[in-house]
């Protein structure tokens, strides 16, 4: 391939990066306001990222529900890290996005949300739901419906193209993005008046199903361009089978699943006396680690209590998981299965690009939605089924805001502007193909995972373990320029490695800064939630080669912590 060819230019009003539920919703809404909307994705639109693998649970506040009660439960479940105005806005919009999805699917003769015999939406409770509730939905039917709707709205699809950098002009204003089609070896310069970052977070290629291509590319690109990142210490995790990529935790506990340790104890009741195995993900993951650390591991998922209707529902909603088990000869309802925490970084209710109520970032013209953003509606981790509706609502709002912004800037020149660092960015991206011998991206990623994934770094943290991990990541980062690539596919993998390591460094630095325990962030040397000193967000911004960091007090207009200090997840309460 050519070392640094001139990129092909694509003009548009709104560029949407990432084609999961957030990106597709954004593209659809933007297309109602402007004519030229481009949707670009690193893989195949409608089959990329988390969205096709969502495990069937969708939290939605209906008009008949008590809005204040919903807001309170989400804020408390998010351990007060939420932007409470965002929570209220989120709850006020979930029913609308459900209604639209249901209407679009019905027009195609499809059904997304499970209904009862009377034709009403079926609602239930699973992890973390006390006063709130969830719908049961088919993720593939939802994403296929959104893809068809985007086509109907004349959205232009660009697939198999990774966005490498956001592009600014000589005044520092956002003007678009650089992309690389790894199958054709083509570089693109997308020129746009507004950009929506919706390409997900960074899963560090962990073991959980469907997340291997989510490597924080757009979060890292936005950070390099000057956008603010927030809550990077609050990574997320789920739990899954030890030996197979699986999903479906919300459904498994909904149908009666429970967790037992090596002593046969249904131990989650010790950590969450009110919810037991229906605790939030941070409750489960940290409790698993605590049990194993104290000699009561391994942990097992026991589904023997599921009835025939529950078994049928799981098989219907989770086909990928059950196909894997069938091929392996595993019957999940027959005997307990070894179950482990699955660290997946800034995916699903965790840190990312800072946004306001309009999904606007600190970089003018850039909007963010879904896991690419800092998930302000969900805080440190909400009830089960919170991530997909947040992606839907934030995509819906971001698309509208980006479309209005682009329409207001209709007279603004884009083509012909002098753009910053296009040649430099291209040269940096293609550097690995010039290296004849050196490290592979896989080797570097493996080294990074060995540093990040052990529970003293990713779950039960302390100053010593974090400082040691940070020094190792910094050494790995110094070796990034030595990655080699033989073709376009390996070039993308090299870029992914750079992005993951850059975000891993921020995760560790921010974890050292927050001297308390909250959400998935548990500090064994500071084992309590400190609402006096740490009801704050930690922010980062890149200025040239320098990093700036600061804290912002979290407003509490609707729900205030009842106590100055609280017991965090991962502590036995009975």
Coordinates of C-alpha atoms in Angstrom, one line a residue:
X1 CA 0.0 0.0 0.0
X2 CA 1.1 3.6 -0.6
X3 CA 2.8 5.1 2.5
X4 CA 0.8 8.3 2.8
X5 CA -1.6 8.9 -0.1
X6 CA -3.8 11.9 -0.5
X7 CA -7.2 11.2 1.1
X8 CA -10.4 11.2 -0.8
X9 CA -12.8 14.0 0.4
X10 CA -16.4 13.4 1.4
X11 CA -18.5 16.5 2.1
X12 CA -21.5 16.3 4.5
X13 CA -23.5 18.4 6.9
X14 CA -23.4 15.9 9.8
X15 CA -20.8 13.0 10.2
X16 CA -21.9 10.3 12.6
X17 CA -19.1 8.0 13.8
X18 CA -20.2 4.6 14.9
X19 CA -23.3 2.6 13.9
X20 CA -24.6 1.0 17.0
X21 CA -28.0 2.1 18.4
X22 CA -26.6 5.5 19.4
X23 CA -25.1 6.3 16.0
X24 CA -28.1 5.0 14.0
X25 CA -30.5 7.0 16.1
X26 CA -28.3 10.1 15.7
X27 CA -28.1 9.7 11.9
X28 CA -31.8 9.2 11.6
X29 CA -32.6 12.3 13.7
X30 CA -30.0 14.5 11.9
X31 CA -31.3 13.5 8.5
X32 CA -34.6 15.1 9.4
X33 CA -32.9 18.5 9.7
X34 CA -30.1 18.4 7.0
X35 CA -29.7 16.8 3.6
X36 CA -26.3 15.2 3.8
X37 CA -25.7 12.8 6.7
X38 CA -22.8 10.3 6.6
X39 CA -22.7 7.3 8.9
X40 CA -19.2 5.7 9.1
X41 CA -18.4 2.5 11.0
X42 CA -15.2 0.5 11.6
X43 CA -17.1 -2.7 10.7
X44 CA -20.5 -3.5 9.1
X45 CA -23.3 -1.2 10.0
X46 CA -25.8 -3.0 12.1
X47 CA -23.4 -5.8 13.1
X48 CA -20.7 -3.8 15.0
X49 CA -20.0 -3.2 18.6
X50 CA -22.2 -3.9 21.6
X51 CA -25.7 -3.1 20.2
X52 CA -26.4 -6.4 18.3
X53 CA -25.4 -8.4 21.4
X54 CA -27.5 -6.5 24.0
X55 CA -28.9 -9.1 26.3
X56 CA -32.6 -8.3 26.1
X57 CA -33.3 -5.9 29.0
X58 CA -34.3 -2.3 28.3
X59 CA -35.1 0.2 31.2
X60 CA -37.9 2.6 30.2
X61 CA -39.8 5.1 32.3
X62 CA -43.4 5.3 31.0
X63 CA -45.7 8.4 31.3
X64 CA -47.8 6.6 33.9
X65 CA -44.7 6.0 36.1
X66 CA -43.6 8.2 39.0
X67 CA -40.8 10.3 37.4
X68 CA -39.4 11.5 40.8
X69 CA -39.2 7.9 42.0
X70 CA -37.3 6.8 38.8
X71 CA -34.9 9.7 39.1
X72 CA -34.2 8.9 42.7
X73 CA -33.6 5.2 42.0
X74 CA -31.2 5.9 39.1
X75 CA -29.2 8.4 41.1
X76 CA -28.9 6.2 44.1
X77 CA -28.0 3.2 41.9
X78 CA -25.4 5.4 40.1
X79 CA -24.0 6.3 43.6
X80 CA -24.6 10.0 43.0
X81 CA -22.0 10.3 40.2
X82 CA -24.9 11.0 37.7
X83 CA -25.6 14.4 36.2
X84 CA -29.1 14.6 37.8
X85 CA -30.5 16.9 35.1
X86 CA -29.4 14.4 32.6
X87 CA -31.1 11.6 34.6
X88 CA -34.4 13.5 34.5
X89 CA -34.1 14.3 30.8
X90 CA -33.2 10.6 30.1
X91 CA -36.3 9.3 31.9
X92 CA -38.5 11.8 30.1
X93 CA -37.3 10.5 26.7
X94 CA -37.1 6.8 27.1
X95 CA -40.8 6.1 26.3
X96 CA -40.5 8.2 23.2
X97 CA -37.6 6.3 21.8
X98 CA -39.4 3.0 22.7
X99 CA -42.5 4.2 20.9
X100 CA -40.6 5.1 17.8
X101 CA -38.7 1.8 17.7
X102 CA -41.9 -0.1 18.1
X103 CA -43.7 1.9 15.4
X104 CA -40.8 1.5 12.9
X105 CA -40.6 -2.2 13.6
X106 CA -44.4 -2.7 13.3
X107 CA -44.3 -1.0 9.9
X108 CA -41.9 -3.8 8.8
X109 CA -44.0 -6.5 10.3
X110 CA -41.4 -7.0 13.1
X111 CA -41.6 -7.0 16.9
X112 CA -38.8 -5.7 19.1
X113 CA -40.4 -5.5 22.6
X114 CA -42.1 -8.4 24.2
X115 CA -45.8 -7.9 24.8
X116 CA -48.5 -9.6 26.9
X117 CA -51.6 -11.3 25.5
X118 CA -53.4 -7.9 25.6
X119 CA -50.8 -6.3 23.4
X120 CA -49.3 -4.2 26.2
X121 CA -45.5 -3.9 26.8
X122 CA -44.3 -6.6 29.2
X123 CA -42.4 -5.1 32.1
X124 CA -40.4 -6.8 34.8
X125 CA -37.5 -6.5 37.2
X126 CA -33.9 -7.9 37.3
X127 CA -30.6 -6.5 38.5
X128 CA -30.9 -3.5 40.7
X129 CA -34.6 -2.8 40.0
X130 CA -36.7 -1.9 43.1
X131 CA -39.1 0.9 42.0
X132 CA -38.0 0.9 38.3
X133 CA -38.6 -1.8 35.8
X134 CA -37.5 -3.0 32.4
X135 CA -38.8 -4.2 29.0
X136 CA -37.6 -7.4 27.3
X137 CA -36.5 -6.7 23.7
X138 CA -34.8 -8.4 20.8
X139 CA -31.5 -6.5 20.1
X140 CA -31.0 -7.8 16.6
X141 CA -34.6 -6.8 15.6
X142 CA -33.9 -3.4 17.1
X143 CA -30.6 -2.7 15.3
X144 CA -32.0 -4.1 12.0
X145 CA -35.0 -1.8 12.3
X146 CA -32.8 1.2 12.9
X147 CA -30.6 0.3 9.9
X148 CA -33.6 0.1 7.6
X149 CA -34.9 3.4 8.9
X150 CA -31.6 5.1 8.3
X151 CA -31.6 3.8 4.7
X152 CA -35.1 5.1 4.4
X153 CA -33.9 8.5 5.5
X154 CA -31.2 8.5 2.8
X155 CA -28.3 8.3 5.3
X156 CA -25.1 7.6 3.4
X157 CA -23.3 4.5 4.8
X158 CA -19.5 4.2 4.8
X159 CA -18.4 0.8 6.2
X160 CA -15.1 -0.9 7.1
X161 CA -13.5 2.5 7.8
X162 CA -11.8 3.4 11.1
X163 CA -11.7 7.0 12.1
X164 CA -8.2 7.8 13.1
X165 CA -8.4 11.5 14.0
X166 CA -10.7 14.5 14.3
X167 CA -9.7 17.4 12.1
X168 CA -9.7 21.1 13.1
X169 CA -9.0 24.2 11.1
X170 CA -6.4 27.0 11.7
X171 CA -8.7 28.5 14.3
X172 CA -9.0 25.2 16.2
X173 CA -12.6 24.6 15.1
X174 CA -13.8 21.1 14.3
X175 CA -14.0 20.5 10.6
X176 CA -14.4 16.7 10.3
X177 CA -12.4 13.5 10.6
X178 CA -9.8 11.3 8.9
X179 CA -10.7 7.7 8.1
X180 CA -9.0 4.6 6.7
X181 CA -10.8 1.8 4.8
X182 CA -8.6 -1.2 5.7
X183 CA -10.0 -3.5 3.0
X184 CA -9.5 -1.1 0.1
X185 CA -6.5 0.8 1.5
X186 CA -8.3 4.1 1.0
X187 CA -7.9 7.2 3.2
X188 CA -10.9 9.5 3.6
X189 CA -11.1 13.1 4.7
X190 CA -14.7 13.7 5.9
X191 CA -15.5 17.4 5.9
X192 CA -18.5 18.2 8.1
X193 CA -20.1 21.1 9.9
X194 CA -21.0 18.8 12.9
X195 CA -19.7 15.5 14.1
X196 CA -21.4 12.9 16.4
X197 CA -19.0 10.6 18.2
X198 CA -20.9 7.4 18.8
X199 CA -18.3 4.7 18.2
X200 CA -18.5 3.2 21.7
X201 CA -15.9 3.1 24.5
X202 CA -12.8 1.0 25.1
X203 CA -13.3 -2.7 26.1
X204 CA -9.5 -3.5 25.9
X205 CA -10.4 -6.7 23.9
X206 CA -11.7 -8.4 27.1
X207 CA -13.5 -11.7 27.2
X208 CA -17.1 -10.4 27.1
X209 CA -19.2 -11.2 24.0
X210 CA -19.3 -8.7 21.1
X211 CA -16.8 -6.2 22.3
X212 CA -13.5 -7.1 20.7
X213 CA -13.5 -4.3 18.2
X214 CA -14.4 -1.5 20.7
X215 CA -11.0 -0.1 21.4
X216 CA -11.7 3.6 22.4
X217 CA -10.8 5.0 18.9
X218 CA -13.2 7.9 19.0
X219 CA -12.6 8.7 22.7
X220 CA -8.8 8.8 22.1
X221 CA -9.3 10.9 18.9
X222 CA -11.6 13.4 20.7
X223 CA -9.1 13.6 23.5
X224 CA -6.2 14.3 21.1
X225 CA -8.3 17.0 19.5
X226 CA -8.9 18.8 22.8
X227 CA -12.2 17.5 24.0
X228 CA -12.6 16.9 27.8
X229 CA -12.9 13.3 29.1
X230 CA -14.6 12.7 32.4
X231 CA -14.9 9.8 35.0
X232 CA -12.1 7.7 33.4
X233 CA -11.5 5.9 36.8
X234 CA -15.1 4.5 36.5
X235 CA -14.5 1.6 34.2
X236 CA -17.3 -1.0 33.9
X237 CA -17.5 -4.7 34.1
X238 CA -19.9 -7.6 33.7
X239 CA -19.8 -11.3 34.6
X240 CA -19.8 -14.3 32.2
X241 CA -18.8 -17.9 31.8
X242 CA -15.2 -18.6 32.4
X243 CA -14.6 -20.5 29.2
X244 CA -17.0 -19.0 26.6
X245 CA -17.9 -15.6 25.4
X246 CA -21.5 -15.2 26.7
X247 CA -23.9 -12.5 27.7
X248 CA -27.4 -12.3 29.3
X249 CA -26.8 -11.7 33.0
X250 CA -30.0 -9.7 33.4
X251 CA -32.1 -12.4 32.0
X252 CA -30.4 -15.2 33.9
X253 CA -31.1 -13.6 37.3
X254 CA -34.6 -12.6 36.1
X255 CA -35.5 -16.3 35.5
X256 CA -34.1 -17.3 38.9
X257 CA -30.3 -17.5 38.5
X258 CA -28.2 -17.3 41.7
X259 CA -24.5 -17.2 42.5
X260 CA -22.8 -19.8 44.7
X261 CA -19.3 -20.0 46.0
X262 CA -17.1 -23.0 46.6
X263 CA -18.9 -23.6 49.9
X264 CA -22.2 -23.8 48.2
X265 CA -23.3 -20.4 49.7
X266 CA -25.8 -18.2 47.9
X267 CA -23.4 -15.4 48.9
X268 CA -24.8 -12.3 47.2
X269 CA -27.4 -11.8 50.0
X270 CA -24.4 -11.0 52.3
X271 CA -23.4 -8.1 50.0
X272 CA -26.9 -6.9 48.9
X273 CA -29.5 -8.0 51.5
X274 CA -32.2 -6.2 49.5
X275 CA -31.4 -7.6 46.1
X276 CA -29.2 -10.7 46.4
X277 CA -28.2 -12.1 43.0
X278 CA -30.2 -9.2 41.4
X279 CA -27.5 -6.7 42.6
X280 CA -26.0 -4.3 40.2
X281 CA -23.0 -5.2 38.1
X282 CA -20.6 -3.5 40.5
X283 CA -22.1 -5.4 43.4
X284 CA -21.6 -8.7 41.6
X285 CA -18.1 -8.1 40.2
X286 CA -16.6 -6.8 43.4
X287 CA -18.3 -9.5 45.5
X288 CA -16.9 -12.2 43.2
X289 CA -13.4 -10.7 43.7
X290 CA -13.8 -10.5 47.4
X291 CA -15.0 -14.1 47.7
X292 CA -12.1 -15.4 45.7
X293 CA -9.6 -13.3 47.5
X294 CA -10.8 -14.6 50.8
X295 CA -10.6 -18.2 49.7
X296 CA -14.2 -18.9 48.8
X297 CA -13.8 -19.2 45.1
X298 CA -14.4 -20.2 42.4
X299 CA -17.9 -18.7 41.8
X300 CA -20.7 -20.5 40.0
X301 CA -24.0 -19.4 38.3
X302 CA -26.8 -21.8 39.2
X303 CA -29.8 -21.7 36.8
X304 CA -31.5 -24.8 38.2
X305 CA -34.5 -22.7 39.5
X306 CA -35.5 -21.5 36.0
X307 CA -38.9 -22.9 34.8
X308 CA -39.6 -23.9 31.2
X309 CA -41.0 -20.5 30.3
X310 CA -37.8 -18.9 31.6
X311 CA -35.6 -21.3 29.7
X312 CA -37.5 -20.6 26.5
X313 CA -37.1 -16.9 27.0
X314 CA -33.4 -17.1 27.5
X315 CA -32.9 -19.2 24.4
X316 CA -35.0 -16.9 22.4
X317 CA -33.3 -13.6 23.4
X318 CA -29.7 -14.9 23.7
X319 CA -29.1 -17.1 20.6
X320 CA -25.4 -16.4 20.4
X321 CA -24.7 -17.5 23.9
X322 CA -26.8 -20.7 23.6
X323 CA -25.2 -21.6 20.2
X324 CA -21.8 -21.5 21.9
X325 CA -23.0 -23.7 24.7
X326 CA -24.7 -26.2 22.4
X327 CA -21.5 -26.6 20.3
X328 CA -19.6 -27.2 23.6
X329 CA -22.2 -29.7 24.8
X330 CA -23.0 -27.5 27.8
X331 CA -26.6 -27.4 29.3
X332 CA -26.6 -24.2 31.4
X333 CA -29.8 -25.3 33.3
X334 CA -28.4 -28.7 34.2
X335 CA -25.5 -27.9 36.5
X336 CA -23.7 -24.8 37.9
X337 CA -21.2 -23.1 35.6
X338 CA -18.0 -21.3 36.7
X339 CA -18.6 -17.6 36.4
X340 CA -16.1 -14.7 36.4
X341 CA -15.9 -10.9 36.3
X342 CA -15.3 -9.6 32.8
X343 CA -13.5 -6.2 32.8
X344 CA -14.6 -4.1 29.9
X345 CA -13.3 -0.6 30.5
X346 CA -15.2 2.4 29.3
X347 CA -18.1 0.4 27.9
X348 CA -21.6 0.6 29.4
X349 CA -22.2 3.3 32.0
X350 CA -18.6 4.5 32.6
X351 CA -16.1 7.2 31.7
X352 CA -15.8 9.0 28.3
X353 CA -16.3 12.3 26.5
X354 CA -17.9 14.9 28.7
X355 CA -21.2 16.2 27.3
X356 CA -23.9 18.7 28.3
X357 CA -27.7 18.3 28.1
X358 CA -27.5 18.7 24.3
X359 CA -24.8 16.1 24.0
X360 CA -22.4 18.9 23.0
X361 CA -18.8 18.4 24.0
X362 CA -16.2 21.0 25.0
X363 CA -15.0 21.0 21.3
X364 CA -17.4 23.1 19.3
X365 CA -19.2 21.2 16.6
X366 CA -18.5 17.8 18.3
X367 CA -21.4 15.9 20.0
X368 CA -21.2 12.5 21.7
X369 CA -23.6 9.7 22.5
X370 CA -23.7 6.2 23.9
X371 CA -20.6 4.6 25.4
X372 CA -18.3 7.2 23.7
X373 CA -19.7 9.7 26.1
X374 CA -19.3 9.7 29.9
X375 CA -22.8 8.2 30.4
X376 CA -24.1 11.1 32.6
X377 CA -27.5 9.5 33.1
X378 CA -26.1 6.3 34.6
X379 CA -23.4 7.5 37.0
X380 CA -21.2 4.8 38.5
X381 CA -23.5 2.1 37.2
X382 CA -27.3 1.9 37.1
X383 CA -29.8 -1.0 37.3
X384 CA -29.5 -3.8 34.7
X385 CA -30.7 -2.7 31.3
X386 CA -29.6 0.9 31.6
X387 CA -26.9 1.2 28.9
X388 CA -29.0 0.4 25.8
X389 CA -31.8 3.0 26.6
X390 CA -29.1 5.6 27.4
X391 CA -27.5 4.9 24.0
X392 CA -30.9 5.3 22.4
X393 CA -31.8 8.5 24.1
X394 CA -28.4 10.2 23.8
X395 CA -28.2 9.2 20.1
X396 CA -31.7 10.6 19.6
X397 CA -30.8 13.9 21.3
X398 CA -27.3 14.2 19.8
X399 CA -28.6 13.7 16.3
X400 CA -31.1 16.4 16.7
X401 CA -28.6 18.8 18.3
X402 CA -26.0 18.1 15.6
X403 CA -28.5 18.6 12.8
X404 CA -29.6 22.0 14.2
X405 CA -26.0 23.1 14.7
X406 CA -25.1 22.1 11.1
X407 CA -28.2 23.9 9.8
X408 CA -27.3 27.1 11.7
X409 CA -23.7 26.8 10.1
X410 CA -25.0 26.3 6.6
X411 CA -23.1 29.3 5.2
X412 CA -19.9 28.2 6.9
X413 CA -17.1 27.2 4.5
X414 CA -15.7 23.7 5.1
X415 CA -14.1 22.8 1.7
X416 CA -11.0 24.8 1.0
X417 CA -10.2 25.6 4.6
X418 CA -6.6 25.1 5.8
X419 CA -6.8 22.1 8.1
X420 CA -4.4 21.4 10.9
X421 CA -2.1 18.4 11.0
X422 CA -3.8 16.2 8.2
X423 CA -0.4 15.2 6.8
X424 CA 1.1 14.7 10.2
X425 CA -1.8 12.5 11.3
X426 CA -1.7 10.4 8.2
X427 CA 2.1 10.0 8.6
X428 CA 1.7 8.9 12.2
X429 CA -1.0 6.4 11.3
X430 CA 0.9 4.7 8.5
X431 CA 4.2 4.6 10.4
X432 CA 3.9 0.9 11.3
X433 CA 4.0 -0.2 7.6
X434 CA 7.5 1.4 7.3
X435 CA 8.8 -0.9 10.1
X436 CA 10.3 -4.1 8.6
X437 CA 10.5 -5.9 11.9
X438 CA 9.3 -5.2 15.4
X439 CA 6.5 -5.9 17.8
X440 CA 3.1 -7.0 16.7
X441 CA 0.0 -5.2 18.0
X442 CA -1.1 -8.5 19.5
X443 CA 2.0 -8.8 21.6
X444 CA 1.6 -5.2 23.0
X445 CA -2.1 -5.7 23.7
X446 CA -1.4 -9.0 25.5
X447 CA 1.1 -7.2 27.7
X448 CA -1.4 -4.4 28.4
X449 CA -4.1 -6.9 29.4
X450 CA -1.7 -8.7 31.8
X451 CA -1.2 -5.3 33.6
X452 CA -4.9 -4.1 33.6
X453 CA -7.0 -7.3 34.1
X454 CA -5.7 -8.7 37.5
X455 CA -8.2 -7.8 40.2
X456 CA -5.8 -5.7 42.4
X457 CA -5.7 -3.3 39.4
X458 CA -9.1 -3.5 37.8
X459 CA -11.3 -4.2 40.9
X460 CA -9.9 -4.2 44.4
X461 CA -7.3 -1.4 43.9
X462 CA -4.7 0.2 46.1
X463 CA -2.0 2.8 45.7
X464 CA 0.8 0.3 45.4
X465 CA -0.9 -1.8 42.7
X466 CA -2.0 1.2 40.7
X467 CA 1.4 2.9 40.8
X468 CA 3.1 -0.4 39.7
X469 CA 0.5 -0.8 36.9
X470 CA 1.0 2.8 35.8
X471 CA 4.7 2.4 35.5
X472 CA 4.3 -0.8 33.4
X473 CA 1.7 0.9 31.1
X474 CA 4.1 3.9 30.6
X475 CA 6.8 1.5 29.6
X476 CA 4.5 -0.3 27.2
X477 CA 3.5 3.1 25.8
X478 CA 7.1 3.9 25.0
X479 CA 7.2 0.8 22.8
X480 CA 4.1 1.7 20.7
X481 CA 6.2 3.4 18.0
X482 CA 7.9 0.0 17.4
X483 CA 4.7 -1.8 16.3
X484 CA 4.9 -3.2 12.8
X485 CA 2.1 -3.8 10.3
X486 CA 2.2 -5.7 7.1
X487 CA -1.2 -4.7 5.7
X488 CA -4.3 -2.6 6.2
X489 CA -5.8 -4.9 8.8
X490 CA -2.7 -5.0 10.9
X491 CA -2.4 -1.2 10.6
X492 CA -5.8 -0.8 12.2
X493 CA -4.8 -3.2 15.0
X494 CA -1.7 -1.1 15.6
X495 CA -3.8 2.0 15.9
X496 CA -6.2 0.2 18.3
X497 CA -3.3 -0.7 20.5
X498 CA -2.1 2.9 20.7
X499 CA -5.6 4.1 21.6
X500 CA -6.2 1.4 24.3
X501 CA -2.8 2.2 25.9
X502 CA -3.5 5.9 25.9
X503 CA -6.8 5.4 27.7
X504 CA -5.4 2.8 30.1
X505 CA -2.9 5.4 31.3
X506 CA -5.8 7.8 32.0
X507 CA -7.7 5.1 33.8
X508 CA -4.8 4.4 36.2
X509 CA -3.9 8.0 36.8
X510 CA -7.5 8.9 37.6
X511 CA -7.9 5.9 39.8
X512 CA -4.9 7.1 41.9
X513 CA -6.5 10.5 42.2
X514 CA -9.9 9.4 43.6
X515 CA -9.1 8.4 47.2
X516 CA -12.5 6.8 48.0
X517 CA -14.6 3.8 46.8
X518 CA -17.6 4.3 44.6
X519 CA -19.2 2.2 41.9
X520 CA -16.7 -0.1 40.2
X521 CA -13.9 2.0 41.7
X522 CA -12.9 0.2 44.9
X523 CA -9.8 1.4 46.8
X524 CA -8.8 -1.0 49.6
X525 CA -6.8 1.7 51.1
X526 CA -9.9 4.0 51.1
X527 CA -12.7 1.5 51.6
X528 CA -15.7 3.9 52.0
X529 CA -17.7 6.2 49.8
X530 CA -16.8 9.8 50.8
X531 CA -19.7 12.2 50.0
X532 CA -17.9 15.0 51.8
X533 CA -14.7 15.3 49.8
X534 CA -15.4 13.2 46.7
X535 CA -18.8 14.1 45.4
X536 CA -16.9 15.3 42.4
X537 CA -16.2 14.5 38.7
X538 CA -12.5 14.3 37.6
X539 CA -11.9 15.8 34.2
X540 CA -8.9 15.6 31.7
X541 CA -8.0 17.6 28.7
X542 CA -5.0 17.6 26.4
X543 CA -3.3 20.9 25.5
X544 CA -0.6 20.3 23.1
X545 CA 1.7 17.7 24.7
X546 CA 0.5 18.6 28.2
X547 CA -2.3 17.0 30.2
X548 CA -4.6 19.2 32.3
X549 CA -6.8 17.7 35.1
X550 CA -9.3 19.2 37.5
X551 CA -12.4 18.3 39.5
X552 CA -15.9 19.7 39.4
X553 CA -18.4 19.5 42.2
X554 CA -21.5 17.3 41.3
X555 CA -24.7 19.2 41.6
X556 CA -27.5 17.5 43.5
X557 CA -30.7 19.4 42.6
X558 CA -33.1 16.4 43.1
X559 CA -31.4 13.8 45.2
X560 CA -28.8 14.4 47.9
X561 CA -26.8 11.7 49.7
X562 CA -28.4 10.7 53.0
X563 CA -25.0 10.2 54.6
X564 CA -21.6 11.8 54.5
X565 CA -19.9 8.4 54.3
X566 CA -21.4 5.2 53.0
X567 CA -20.5 1.5 52.5
X568 CA -19.5 0.9 48.9
X569 CA -20.1 -2.2 46.8
X570 CA -17.8 -5.1 47.6
X571 CA -18.2 -5.0 51.4
X572 CA -20.2 -7.7 53.3
X573 CA -23.1 -6.0 55.0
X574 CA -24.6 -8.8 57.1

